[in-house]
């Protein structure tokens, strides 16, 4: 697979060699080494337990990624690892695309804590902050991923003032029962400090109704 020996590959397929299993999955290896022909053959056989890993490696090769999806590899089912990779690598276009196709940004993965030590499960926002991709972080928040206290602590630890100012507002608004998408509507309406905006209620009646469908309760 690594060396592109097409004739040997075809012979193995003809004799029904195992297409998945062991420490090195042939499909993952084919994706990793950009073997489009081999990927096409293997994907159409439809037998693999490593589709999530294969999609993740395919972030660097859009034709191979599209080939797998077109042949039934569902992003909604297998796209979480690819989404995690796109977040950690700061590939915002991929992040937007994968989420739009059903990959779940609310799932968490374990990593080593840079603050306390030890392994914990962290949000996708945490990974975006950890790797310094603040544009991805802001997109995830606006998309509706709930920030957590760990995210805020990491942003402060790394000195990301913009993020450490945004997260408390979203945490407070969420704690008050305000859906994240409504906070996003506030921000897109030109309110750069949604928490202050929420507490003061400085908004005209028409905008309140357009964004919320009801007026603010006095705090």
Tab-separated table of C-alpha atoms in Angstrom:
chain	number	residue	atom	x	y	z
A	1	UNK	CA	0.000	0.000	0.000
A	2	UNK	CA	2.707	2.456	0.985
A	3	UNK	CA	4.703	1.865	-2.184
A	4	UNK	CA	1.826	1.798	-4.650
A	5	UNK	CA	2.269	-1.715	-5.996
A	6	UNK	CA	-0.989	-1.784	-7.908
A	7	UNK	CA	-0.643	-5.240	-9.441
A	8	UNK	CA	0.048	-6.854	-6.073
A	9	UNK	CA	-2.887	-4.965	-4.566
A	10	UNK	CA	-5.234	-6.204	-7.302
A	11	UNK	CA	-4.005	-9.755	-6.811
A	12	UNK	CA	-4.651	-9.603	-3.074
A	13	UNK	CA	-8.149	-8.234	-3.632
A	14	UNK	CA	-8.837	-10.958	-6.189
A	15	UNK	CA	-7.910	-13.597	-3.637
A	16	UNK	CA	-10.074	-11.930	-0.974
A	17	UNK	CA	-7.329	-10.722	1.320
A	18	UNK	CA	-8.635	-9.206	4.542
A	19	UNK	CA	-9.483	-5.535	3.954
A	20	UNK	CA	-9.654	-4.481	7.584
A	21	UNK	CA	-8.157	-5.594	10.864
A	22	UNK	CA	-4.869	-5.810	12.685
A	23	UNK	CA	-2.726	-2.915	13.797
A	24	UNK	CA	-2.668	-1.323	10.341
A	25	UNK	CA	-5.968	-1.029	8.511
A	26	UNK	CA	-5.490	-1.159	4.695
A	27	UNK	CA	-8.123	1.516	4.143
A	28	UNK	CA	-6.498	3.885	6.636
A	29	UNK	CA	-3.104	3.218	5.061
A	30	UNK	CA	-4.485	3.875	1.576
A	31	UNK	CA	-5.940	7.191	2.728
A	32	UNK	CA	-2.784	8.130	4.592
A	33	UNK	CA	-0.621	7.599	1.501
A	34	UNK	CA	-3.115	9.206	-0.903
A	35	UNK	CA	-3.800	6.036	-2.908
A	36	UNK	CA	-7.018	7.074	-4.620
A	37	UNK	CA	-7.426	3.899	-6.676
A	38	UNK	CA	-6.918	1.626	-3.683
A	39	UNK	CA	-9.298	3.695	-1.549
A	40	UNK	CA	-11.974	3.458	-4.248
A	41	UNK	CA	-11.683	-0.335	-4.391
A	42	UNK	CA	-11.602	-0.829	-0.620
A	43	UNK	CA	-14.427	1.582	0.160
A	44	UNK	CA	-16.717	-0.135	-2.314
A	45	UNK	CA	-16.110	-3.424	-0.520
A	46	UNK	CA	-17.668	-1.674	2.465
A	47	UNK	CA	-15.923	-3.572	5.260
A	48	UNK	CA	-14.059	-1.452	7.821
A	49	UNK	CA	-14.217	-0.573	11.503
A	50	UNK	CA	-11.883	2.399	11.120
A	51	UNK	CA	-13.961	4.781	9.003
A	52	UNK	CA	-13.589	7.501	11.629
A	53	UNK	CA	-9.804	7.335	11.437
A	54	UNK	CA	-9.855	7.157	7.641
A	55	UNK	CA	-12.018	10.286	7.384
A	56	UNK	CA	-9.672	12.064	9.760
A	57	UNK	CA	-6.633	11.352	7.580
A	58	UNK	CA	-8.604	12.401	4.499
A	59	UNK	CA	-8.764	16.010	5.702
A	60	UNK	CA	-5.554	16.493	3.730
A	61	UNK	CA	-7.032	15.047	0.545
A	62	UNK	CA	-10.489	16.299	-0.393
A	63	UNK	CA	-10.994	13.964	-3.402
A	64	UNK	CA	-10.425	10.928	-1.170
A	65	UNK	CA	-12.682	12.369	1.530
A	66	UNK	CA	-15.457	12.994	-0.991
A	67	UNK	CA	-14.987	9.524	-2.468
A	68	UNK	CA	-15.570	7.883	0.903
A	69	UNK	CA	-18.640	9.992	1.643
A	70	UNK	CA	-20.096	9.362	-1.816
A	71	UNK	CA	-19.723	5.635	-1.191
A	72	UNK	CA	-21.635	5.612	2.056
A	73	UNK	CA	-19.202	6.624	4.803
A	74	UNK	CA	-21.500	8.861	6.849
A	75	UNK	CA	-20.072	12.033	8.377
A	76	UNK	CA	-22.836	12.046	10.983
A	77	UNK	CA	-21.759	8.594	12.155
A	78	UNK	CA	-17.995	8.629	11.578
A	79	UNK	CA	-17.040	12.294	11.376
A	80	UNK	CA	-16.311	13.072	15.037
A	81	UNK	CA	-12.606	12.227	14.871
A	82	UNK	CA	-12.244	14.241	11.661
A	83	UNK	CA	-13.980	17.185	13.319
A	84	UNK	CA	-11.658	16.914	16.294
A	85	UNK	CA	-8.681	16.921	13.918
A	86	UNK	CA	-9.996	19.940	12.038
A	87	UNK	CA	-10.475	21.814	15.323
A	88	UNK	CA	-6.996	21.035	16.644
A	89	UNK	CA	-5.412	21.967	13.302
A	90	UNK	CA	-7.396	25.187	12.984
A	91	UNK	CA	-9.112	24.225	9.729
A	92	UNK	CA	-12.156	26.425	10.145
A	93	UNK	CA	-13.626	25.652	6.713
A	94	UNK	CA	-13.518	21.956	7.513
A	95	UNK	CA	-15.011	22.567	10.957
A	96	UNK	CA	-17.939	24.443	9.438
A	97	UNK	CA	-18.457	21.808	6.737
A	98	UNK	CA	-18.285	18.786	9.041
A	99	UNK	CA	-20.714	20.304	11.527
A	100	UNK	CA	-23.102	21.229	8.718
A	101	UNK	CA	-23.020	17.582	7.594
A	102	UNK	CA	-23.825	16.198	11.026
A	103	UNK	CA	-20.541	15.772	12.917
A	104	UNK	CA	-21.221	16.511	16.577
A	105	UNK	CA	-19.118	19.320	18.122
A	106	UNK	CA	-20.611	18.601	21.549
A	107	UNK	CA	-18.837	15.269	21.958
A	108	UNK	CA	-15.715	15.348	24.094
A	109	UNK	CA	-12.365	13.571	23.896
A	110	UNK	CA	-9.778	12.890	26.613
A	111	UNK	CA	-6.496	14.792	26.715
A	112	UNK	CA	-3.802	15.677	29.209
A	113	UNK	CA	-4.723	18.741	31.253
A	114	UNK	CA	-2.257	21.614	30.851
A	115	UNK	CA	-3.516	23.119	34.093
A	116	UNK	CA	-3.980	20.352	36.638
A	117	UNK	CA	-2.219	17.380	35.067
A	118	UNK	CA	-3.901	14.053	34.456
A	119	UNK	CA	-6.305	13.036	31.718
A	120	UNK	CA	-9.810	14.483	31.439
A	121	UNK	CA	-12.550	14.793	28.872
A	122	UNK	CA	-12.678	18.273	27.397
A	123	UNK	CA	-15.010	20.122	25.063
A	124	UNK	CA	-14.259	20.998	21.462
A	125	UNK	CA	-13.918	24.618	22.616
A	126	UNK	CA	-11.134	23.528	24.958
A	127	UNK	CA	-9.180	21.973	22.066
A	128	UNK	CA	-9.581	25.089	19.946
A	129	UNK	CA	-8.215	27.212	22.802
A	130	UNK	CA	-5.467	24.698	23.586
A	131	UNK	CA	-4.098	24.941	20.052
A	132	UNK	CA	-4.591	28.689	19.730
A	133	UNK	CA	-7.333	28.666	17.091
A	134	UNK	CA	-9.481	31.477	18.420
A	135	UNK	CA	-11.511	31.878	15.229
A	136	UNK	CA	-12.546	28.234	15.512
A	137	UNK	CA	-13.314	28.729	19.202
A	138	UNK	CA	-15.627	31.649	18.487
A	139	UNK	CA	-17.343	29.734	15.699
A	140	UNK	CA	-18.034	26.789	18.010
A	141	UNK	CA	-19.523	29.057	20.660
A	142	UNK	CA	-21.716	30.811	18.113
A	143	UNK	CA	-22.795	27.464	16.707
A	144	UNK	CA	-24.159	26.489	20.100
A	145	UNK	CA	-21.408	24.493	21.801
A	146	UNK	CA	-21.726	25.189	25.517
A	147	UNK	CA	-18.538	26.678	27.038
A	148	UNK	CA	-17.352	25.069	30.256
A	149	UNK	CA	-15.402	26.334	33.238
A	150	UNK	CA	-12.318	24.423	32.048
A	151	UNK	CA	-12.463	26.368	28.789
A	152	UNK	CA	-12.505	29.670	30.641
A	153	UNK	CA	-9.649	28.621	32.908
A	154	UNK	CA	-7.500	27.577	29.945
A	155	UNK	CA	-8.214	30.811	28.058
A	156	UNK	CA	-7.089	32.802	31.095
A	157	UNK	CA	-4.025	30.585	31.552
A	158	UNK	CA	-2.980	31.219	27.941
A	159	UNK	CA	-3.726	34.930	28.101
A	160	UNK	CA	-6.444	34.918	25.452
A	161	UNK	CA	-8.242	37.984	26.755
A	162	UNK	CA	-10.859	38.101	24.015
A	163	UNK	CA	-11.998	34.544	24.711
A	164	UNK	CA	-11.790	34.890	28.485
A	165	UNK	CA	-14.081	37.912	28.213
A	166	UNK	CA	-16.583	36.180	25.929
A	167	UNK	CA	-16.985	32.885	27.788
A	168	UNK	CA	-18.280	34.276	31.126
A	169	UNK	CA	-21.040	36.084	29.262
A	170	UNK	CA	-22.145	32.940	27.496
A	171	UNK	CA	-21.906	30.895	30.703
A	172	UNK	CA	-24.058	33.400	32.578
A	173	UNK	CA	-26.607	33.700	29.822
A	174	UNK	CA	-26.875	29.935	29.552
A	175	UNK	CA	-27.227	29.594	33.326
A	176	UNK	CA	-30.078	32.076	33.125
A	177	UNK	CA	-31.818	29.766	30.689
A	178	UNK	CA	-31.131	31.817	27.572
A	179	UNK	CA	-30.518	29.525	24.570
A	180	UNK	CA	-27.132	29.973	22.924
A	181	UNK	CA	-28.634	30.673	19.506
A	182	UNK	CA	-30.436	33.708	20.919
A	183	UNK	CA	-27.163	35.037	22.307
A	184	UNK	CA	-25.692	34.613	18.850
A	185	UNK	CA	-28.549	36.617	17.394
A	186	UNK	CA	-27.737	39.367	19.858
A	187	UNK	CA	-24.126	39.436	18.768
A	188	UNK	CA	-25.015	39.480	15.076
A	189	UNK	CA	-27.351	42.376	15.858
A	190	UNK	CA	-24.252	44.372	16.747
A	191	UNK	CA	-24.049	43.750	20.474
A	192	UNK	CA	-20.387	42.983	21.144
A	193	UNK	CA	-20.894	42.610	24.906
A	194	UNK	CA	-23.957	40.358	25.204
A	195	UNK	CA	-23.769	39.959	28.994
A	196	UNK	CA	-23.832	43.712	29.636
A	197	UNK	CA	-26.511	44.035	26.984
A	198	UNK	CA	-28.588	41.367	28.699
A	199	UNK	CA	-28.339	42.850	32.171
A	200	UNK	CA	-29.081	46.421	31.123
A	201	UNK	CA	-31.828	45.505	28.661
A	202	UNK	CA	-30.827	48.437	26.461
A	203	UNK	CA	-32.716	47.433	23.364
A	204	UNK	CA	-35.813	48.698	21.632
A	205	UNK	CA	-39.046	46.714	21.702
A	206	UNK	CA	-38.899	45.695	18.038
A	207	UNK	CA	-35.426	44.202	18.378
A	208	UNK	CA	-36.427	42.370	21.555
A	209	UNK	CA	-39.349	40.768	19.777
A	210	UNK	CA	-37.327	39.958	16.663
A	211	UNK	CA	-34.542	38.266	18.611
A	212	UNK	CA	-36.319	36.742	21.567
A	213	UNK	CA	-40.035	36.861	20.976
A	214	UNK	CA	-40.411	38.368	24.429
A	215	UNK	CA	-39.030	41.173	26.554
A	216	UNK	CA	-36.236	40.883	29.085
A	217	UNK	CA	-37.177	40.183	32.663
A	218	UNK	CA	-35.910	42.872	35.004
A	219	UNK	CA	-32.752	41.705	36.744
